[in-house]
């Protein structure tokens, strides 16, 4: 908390570090097939230098919170943009559910209840809150068990006033009471139970590395000295839950009644927007520091200055090589030289191209149906996100309302959804090597994605067909609510992830994929969502007509525009091929395009590229900043070698870590290089600075050119880069990676060449990269800045000569 930092003394900091960052308070986790003996040797090399703390980790144990005997309420203020205070209030109802942790059975039972009440937009509590009209989107995720005591939260954001919070609480209690009294429809229970079981058996960690997913799963119990692996042993608990549901029809109802309705330890938290909150906190901090300064003697002030200079010097001084050498680490010789391959076969089924990946999936079929929509009218691009949500079942289909559709999906599959994405094909030189592609090209595809057991593959593909071609576009009330949710979600995201939005603004000036991302997911898209919401409320037929145009366009695609991707074990793949054949036969493919190719195609957007050197400051309600700087570093046709990714890793974990995080006080810093499109970007996360951060960005090139980087540091960067290439993937993740490479033309040979270049990186590559970066930084019209941050910080940076053009993120 920035407000509390001035109260922190070095003595307090040191005492805290000695107590809580001591190995006695640690949890050590390994994942992989490395020898156990080596693990013990590695642990010993760390721990042998320490003495155990008296009492072990007992001093850090969190005390139990006793349950209160009656409900209460709490009101607080939250930052808000000026002029945007209306309908920005939030209300959350929360319970501490128990003084003791749940049993394995009750924990799994609440996973089921959460699925029934909040698991999707058709779930009873989520649907009631969304449809109430009281707010814009649902808050809270139901039951949480990752802390010492289980707690339950649910609420709404986007309320007209804090007083509406009383209505939110009343509505929550009514739905819970109804669930406790009447129970759930058996079909809903079966669907939710199938979804929970599917998730447990699949253990799809998505983008999270599998080992880290195991660690995160273990920590909720391990942190409190409970069995860290009990949550992974679900078979007996799942069987026990099924028996309980069969023998006690009121089992779930009783849990809701006792843990929530009859539980008096309940709080209503209301949050009200205050556009002056940031200024108030800044003023309070300035006044406090001024008061503290007045009480200090000259000697004390001199001592503070001296300590500050000592701290800066210490932060800027590299650790001695003899200290660094004590840290156990891999060597480059320990790394695999060969890139990992993904099994892939290409075939044609009834005229449609199909990719298959034979991998162990425990009988689950992962399927993707991709539809090339690269010649879509660009005026429809901003509506694609809304369309894909609708085609994911948000409004139901012509034959099923959204509750029926969700139950059908959950009963028969592990999930079905619609999405879209853009990509850039690999370009090559005369030698066949990958080179930077023209910034004016892009390809766009729409995807239907799903997963199901092989026995249910037919049903999954039937859903692909029904959800895409028979989706309902006429549910005005639901579509208005969806747009409110999107608006609310983006407002929170812009404040919490300003670094990604800032980098996105830079990319939108330099290449087409970046421009599309800005139009459909950046600050520009936020303004589009606001406009679409108004259109949906005041002129819904106009918005519906745009959605219908997208559906008509999708229906005009021929078999040549389709590609299907299948990932499964060999036996399941054979069954899935038959399902694909039925699916292709069920789609009403036209013999030829039903409508003329749009004149307003993606290529017409190329004229919007430019302004790369713009200096932009975007004001958001926050006390921290997100600062990005970047531009073009390589031109079309130039080759980017694998060593560039090693230097990128070094900048992130070395120079930027020291300058932006350690010395600058930011929570994080990054550097990215788009090797396919030749652009780069620096970025910072939750940064107290603006101008100082940009100055440090500009010094990065000289640092690379002049620094005498020892081989040990080069090797460390190589190892870090290889770890990024070799991250563990689920079978589904491997299939998706292969599918993406199929469309971009990136081959296994390309990946191997890149890996070879990474492993061959030398200190001279760092210097050459620095020279190229310096040229980009010094070339007029190439590099721009975009900073999301507080009005105070951005205005100060502008007045200090940075030359930012300021704008409000949430201007009316």
PDB file of N, CA and C in Angstrom, residues 481-523:
ATOM      1  N   UNK A 481     -27.411  -6.492 -21.074  1.00  0.00           N
ATOM      2  CA  UNK A 481     -26.714  -6.898 -19.861  1.00  0.00           C
ATOM      3  C   UNK A 481     -25.288  -7.348 -20.175  1.00  0.00           C
ATOM      4  N   UNK A 482     -25.098  -8.072 -21.270  1.00  0.00           N
ATOM      5  CA  UNK A 482     -23.756  -8.514 -21.658  1.00  0.00           C
ATOM      6  C   UNK A 482     -22.843  -7.327 -21.935  1.00  0.00           C
ATOM      7  N   UNK A 483     -23.362  -6.310 -22.605  1.00  0.00           N
ATOM      8  CA  UNK A 483     -22.555  -5.131 -22.896  1.00  0.00           C
ATOM      9  C   UNK A 483     -22.241  -4.355 -21.626  1.00  0.00           C
ATOM     10  N   UNK A 484     -23.170  -4.328 -20.678  1.00  0.00           N
ATOM     11  CA  UNK A 484     -22.880  -3.707 -19.386  1.00  0.00           C
ATOM     12  C   UNK A 484     -21.748  -4.450 -18.682  1.00  0.00           C
ATOM     13  N   UNK A 485     -21.800  -5.773 -18.758  1.00  0.00           N
ATOM     14  CA  UNK A 485     -20.735  -6.576 -18.143  1.00  0.00           C
ATOM     15  C   UNK A 485     -19.395  -6.300 -18.813  1.00  0.00           C
ATOM     16  N   UNK A 486     -19.397  -6.200 -20.149  1.00  0.00           N
ATOM     17  CA  UNK A 486     -18.155  -5.919 -20.871  1.00  0.00           C
ATOM     18  C   UNK A 486     -17.608  -4.554 -20.484  1.00  0.00           C
ATOM     19  N   UNK A 487     -18.459  -3.565 -20.418  1.00  0.00           N
ATOM     20  CA  UNK A 487     -18.040  -2.211 -20.048  1.00  0.00           C
ATOM     21  C   UNK A 487     -17.442  -2.198 -18.642  1.00  0.00           C
ATOM     22  N   UNK A 488     -18.142  -2.832 -17.716  1.00  0.00           N
ATOM     23  CA  UNK A 488     -17.665  -2.876 -16.336  1.00  0.00           C
ATOM     24  C   UNK A 488     -16.341  -3.626 -16.226  1.00  0.00           C
ATOM     25  N   UNK A 489     -16.244  -4.750 -16.939  1.00  0.00           N
ATOM     26  CA  UNK A 489     -15.015  -5.530 -16.891  1.00  0.00           C
ATOM     27  C   UNK A 489     -13.832  -4.784 -17.466  1.00  0.00           C
ATOM     28  N   UNK A 490     -14.046  -4.052 -18.553  1.00  0.00           N
ATOM     29  CA  UNK A 490     -12.950  -3.298 -19.162  1.00  0.00           C
ATOM     30  C   UNK A 490     -12.509  -2.138 -18.270  1.00  0.00           C
ATOM     31  N   UNK A 491     -13.447  -1.524 -17.584  1.00  0.00           N
ATOM     32  CA  UNK A 491     -13.086  -0.427 -16.680  1.00  0.00           C
ATOM     33  C   UNK A 491     -12.162  -0.922 -15.573  1.00  0.00           C
ATOM     34  N   UNK A 492     -12.462  -2.098 -15.034  1.00  0.00           N
ATOM     35  CA  UNK A 492     -11.591  -2.676 -14.010  1.00  0.00           C
ATOM     36  C   UNK A 492     -10.258  -3.098 -14.607  1.00  0.00           C
ATOM     37  N   UNK A 493     -10.298  -3.656 -15.809  1.00  0.00           N
ATOM     38  CA  UNK A 493      -9.082  -4.141 -16.452  1.00  0.00           C
ATOM     39  C   UNK A 493      -8.151  -2.995 -16.838  1.00  0.00           C
ATOM     40  N   UNK A 494      -8.701  -1.904 -17.322  1.00  0.00           N
ATOM     41  CA  UNK A 494      -7.878  -0.751 -17.705  1.00  0.00           C
ATOM     42  C   UNK A 494      -7.107  -0.213 -16.516  1.00  0.00           C
ATOM     43  N   UNK A 495      -7.710  -0.273 -15.341  1.00  0.00           N
ATOM     44  CA  UNK A 495      -7.046   0.216 -14.129  1.00  0.00           C
ATOM     45  C   UNK A 495      -6.037  -0.802 -13.603  1.00  0.00           C
ATOM     46  N   UNK A 496      -6.371  -2.090 -13.690  1.00  0.00           N
ATOM     47  CA  UNK A 496      -5.504  -3.114 -13.115  1.00  0.00           C
ATOM     48  C   UNK A 496      -4.428  -3.643 -14.039  1.00  0.00           C
ATOM     49  N   UNK A 497      -4.631  -3.521 -15.371  1.00  0.00           N
ATOM     50  CA  UNK A 497      -3.661  -4.054 -16.336  1.00  0.00           C
ATOM     51  C   UNK A 497      -3.301  -2.993 -17.377  1.00  0.00           C
ATOM     52  N   UNK A 498      -3.048  -1.799 -16.904  1.00  0.00           N
ATOM     53  CA  UNK A 498      -2.740  -0.701 -17.810  1.00  0.00           C
ATOM     54  C   UNK A 498      -1.512  -0.946 -18.657  1.00  0.00           C
ATOM     55  N   UNK A 499      -0.574  -1.782 -18.184  1.00  0.00           N
ATOM     56  CA  UNK A 499       0.636  -2.058 -18.964  1.00  0.00           C
ATOM     57  C   UNK A 499       0.312  -2.742 -20.289  1.00  0.00           C
ATOM     58  N   UNK A 500      -0.605  -3.714 -20.261  1.00  0.00           N
ATOM     59  CA  UNK A 500      -0.946  -4.409 -21.509  1.00  0.00           C
ATOM     60  C   UNK A 500      -1.702  -3.483 -22.460  1.00  0.00           C
ATOM     61  N   UNK A 501      -2.536  -2.609 -21.924  1.00  0.00           N
ATOM     62  CA  UNK A 501      -3.256  -1.662 -22.778  1.00  0.00           C
ATOM     63  C   UNK A 501      -2.301  -0.632 -23.373  1.00  0.00           C
ATOM     64  N   UNK A 502      -1.303  -0.204 -22.585  1.00  0.00           N
ATOM     65  CA  UNK A 502      -0.332   0.770 -23.089  1.00  0.00           C
ATOM     66  C   UNK A 502       0.497   0.167 -24.221  1.00  0.00           C
ATOM     67  N   UNK A 503       0.963  -1.063 -24.045  1.00  0.00           N
ATOM     68  CA  UNK A 503       1.720  -1.741 -25.102  1.00  0.00           C
ATOM     69  C   UNK A 503       0.837  -1.947 -26.324  1.00  0.00           C
ATOM     70  N   UNK A 504      -0.435  -2.261 -26.092  1.00  0.00           N
ATOM     71  CA  UNK A 504      -1.362  -2.441 -27.195  1.00  0.00           C
ATOM     72  C   UNK A 504      -1.556  -1.176 -28.009  1.00  0.00           C
ATOM     73  N   UNK A 505      -1.579  -0.029 -27.341  1.00  0.00           N
ATOM     74  CA  UNK A 505      -1.697   1.244 -28.065  1.00  0.00           C
ATOM     75  C   UNK A 505      -0.480   1.462 -28.969  1.00  0.00           C
ATOM     76  N   UNK A 506       0.701   1.132 -28.472  1.00  0.00           N
ATOM     77  CA  UNK A 506       1.907   1.262 -29.289  1.00  0.00           C
ATOM     78  C   UNK A 506       1.851   0.325 -30.495  1.00  0.00           C
ATOM     79  N   UNK A 507       1.432  -0.916 -30.268  1.00  0.00           N
ATOM     80  CA  UNK A 507       1.374  -1.896 -31.356  1.00  0.00           C
ATOM     81  C   UNK A 507       0.391  -1.468 -32.438  1.00  0.00           C
ATOM     82  N   UNK A 508      -0.696  -0.818 -32.028  1.00  0.00           N
ATOM     83  CA  UNK A 508      -1.734  -0.430 -32.989  1.00  0.00           C
ATOM     84  C   UNK A 508      -1.233   0.605 -33.986  1.00  0.00           C
ATOM     85  N   UNK A 509      -0.140   1.267 -33.669  1.00  0.00           N
ATOM     86  CA  UNK A 509       0.423   2.259 -34.582  1.00  0.00           C
ATOM     87  C   UNK A 509       1.389   1.632 -35.584  1.00  0.00           C
ATOM     88  N   UNK A 510       1.799   0.376 -35.312  1.00  0.00           N
ATOM     89  CA  UNK A 510       2.914  -0.205 -36.069  1.00  0.00           C
ATOM     90  C   UNK A 510       2.568  -1.396 -36.941  1.00  0.00           C
ATOM     91  N   UNK A 511       1.486  -2.125 -36.654  1.00  0.00           N
ATOM     92  CA  UNK A 511       1.146  -3.266 -37.498  1.00  0.00           C
ATOM     93  C   UNK A 511      -0.333  -3.624 -37.367  1.00  0.00           C
ATOM     94  N   UNK A 512      -0.825  -4.352 -38.355  1.00  0.00           N
ATOM     95  CA  UNK A 512      -2.241  -4.672 -38.445  1.00  0.00           C
ATOM     96  C   UNK A 512      -2.766  -5.531 -37.285  1.00  0.00           C
ATOM     97  N   UNK A 513      -2.058  -6.589 -36.863  1.00  0.00           N
ATOM     98  CA  UNK A 513      -2.572  -7.336 -35.719  1.00  0.00           C
ATOM     99  C   UNK A 513      -2.740  -6.453 -34.487  1.00  0.00           C
ATOM    100  N   UNK A 514      -1.790  -5.539 -34.266  1.00  0.00           N
ATOM    101  CA  UNK A 514      -1.918  -4.623 -33.146  1.00  0.00           C
ATOM    102  C   UNK A 514      -3.105  -3.695 -33.306  1.00  0.00           C
ATOM    103  N   UNK A 515      -3.346  -3.240 -34.531  1.00  0.00           N
ATOM    104  CA  UNK A 515      -4.478  -2.356 -34.787  1.00  0.00           C
ATOM    105  C   UNK A 515      -5.791  -3.088 -34.541  1.00  0.00           C
ATOM    106  N   UNK A 516      -5.890  -4.344 -34.998  1.00  0.00           N
ATOM    107  CA  UNK A 516      -7.105  -5.119 -34.753  1.00  0.00           C
ATOM    108  C   UNK A 516      -7.332  -5.341 -33.263  1.00  0.00           C
ATOM    109  N   UNK A 517      -6.254  -5.640 -32.533  1.00  0.00           N
ATOM    110  CA  UNK A 517      -6.386  -5.863 -31.097  1.00  0.00           C
ATOM    111  C   UNK A 517      -6.860  -4.597 -30.384  1.00  0.00           C
ATOM    112  N   UNK A 518      -6.386  -3.447 -30.825  1.00  0.00           N
ATOM    113  CA  UNK A 518      -6.822  -2.182 -30.223  1.00  0.00           C
ATOM    114  C   UNK A 518      -8.296  -1.927 -30.536  1.00  0.00           C
ATOM    115  N   UNK A 519      -8.693  -2.205 -31.766  1.00  0.00           N
ATOM    116  CA  UNK A 519     -10.080  -1.982 -32.180  1.00  0.00           C
ATOM    117  C   UNK A 519     -11.048  -2.920 -31.470  1.00  0.00           C
ATOM    118  N   UNK A 520     -10.566  -4.073 -31.050  1.00  0.00           N
ATOM    119  CA  UNK A 520     -11.466  -5.092 -30.504  1.00  0.00           C
ATOM    120  C   UNK A 520     -11.152  -5.482 -29.063  1.00  0.00           C
ATOM    121  N   UNK A 521     -10.151  -4.817 -28.449  1.00  0.00           N
ATOM    122  CA  UNK A 521      -9.829  -5.178 -27.073  1.00  0.00           C
ATOM    123  C   UNK A 521      -9.080  -4.124 -26.302  1.00  0.00           C
ATOM    124  N   UNK A 522      -8.767  -3.003 -26.927  1.00  0.00           N
ATOM    125  CA  UNK A 522      -8.004  -1.958 -26.270  1.00  0.00           C
ATOM    126  C   UNK A 522      -8.865  -0.797 -25.821  1.00  0.00           C
ATOM    127  N   UNK A 523      -8.218   0.333 -25.573  1.00  0.00           N
ATOM    128  CA  UNK A 523      -8.936   1.531 -25.134  1.00  0.00           C
ATOM    129  C   UNK A 523      -9.967   1.959 -26.179  1.00  0.00           C
TER     130      UNK A 523
END
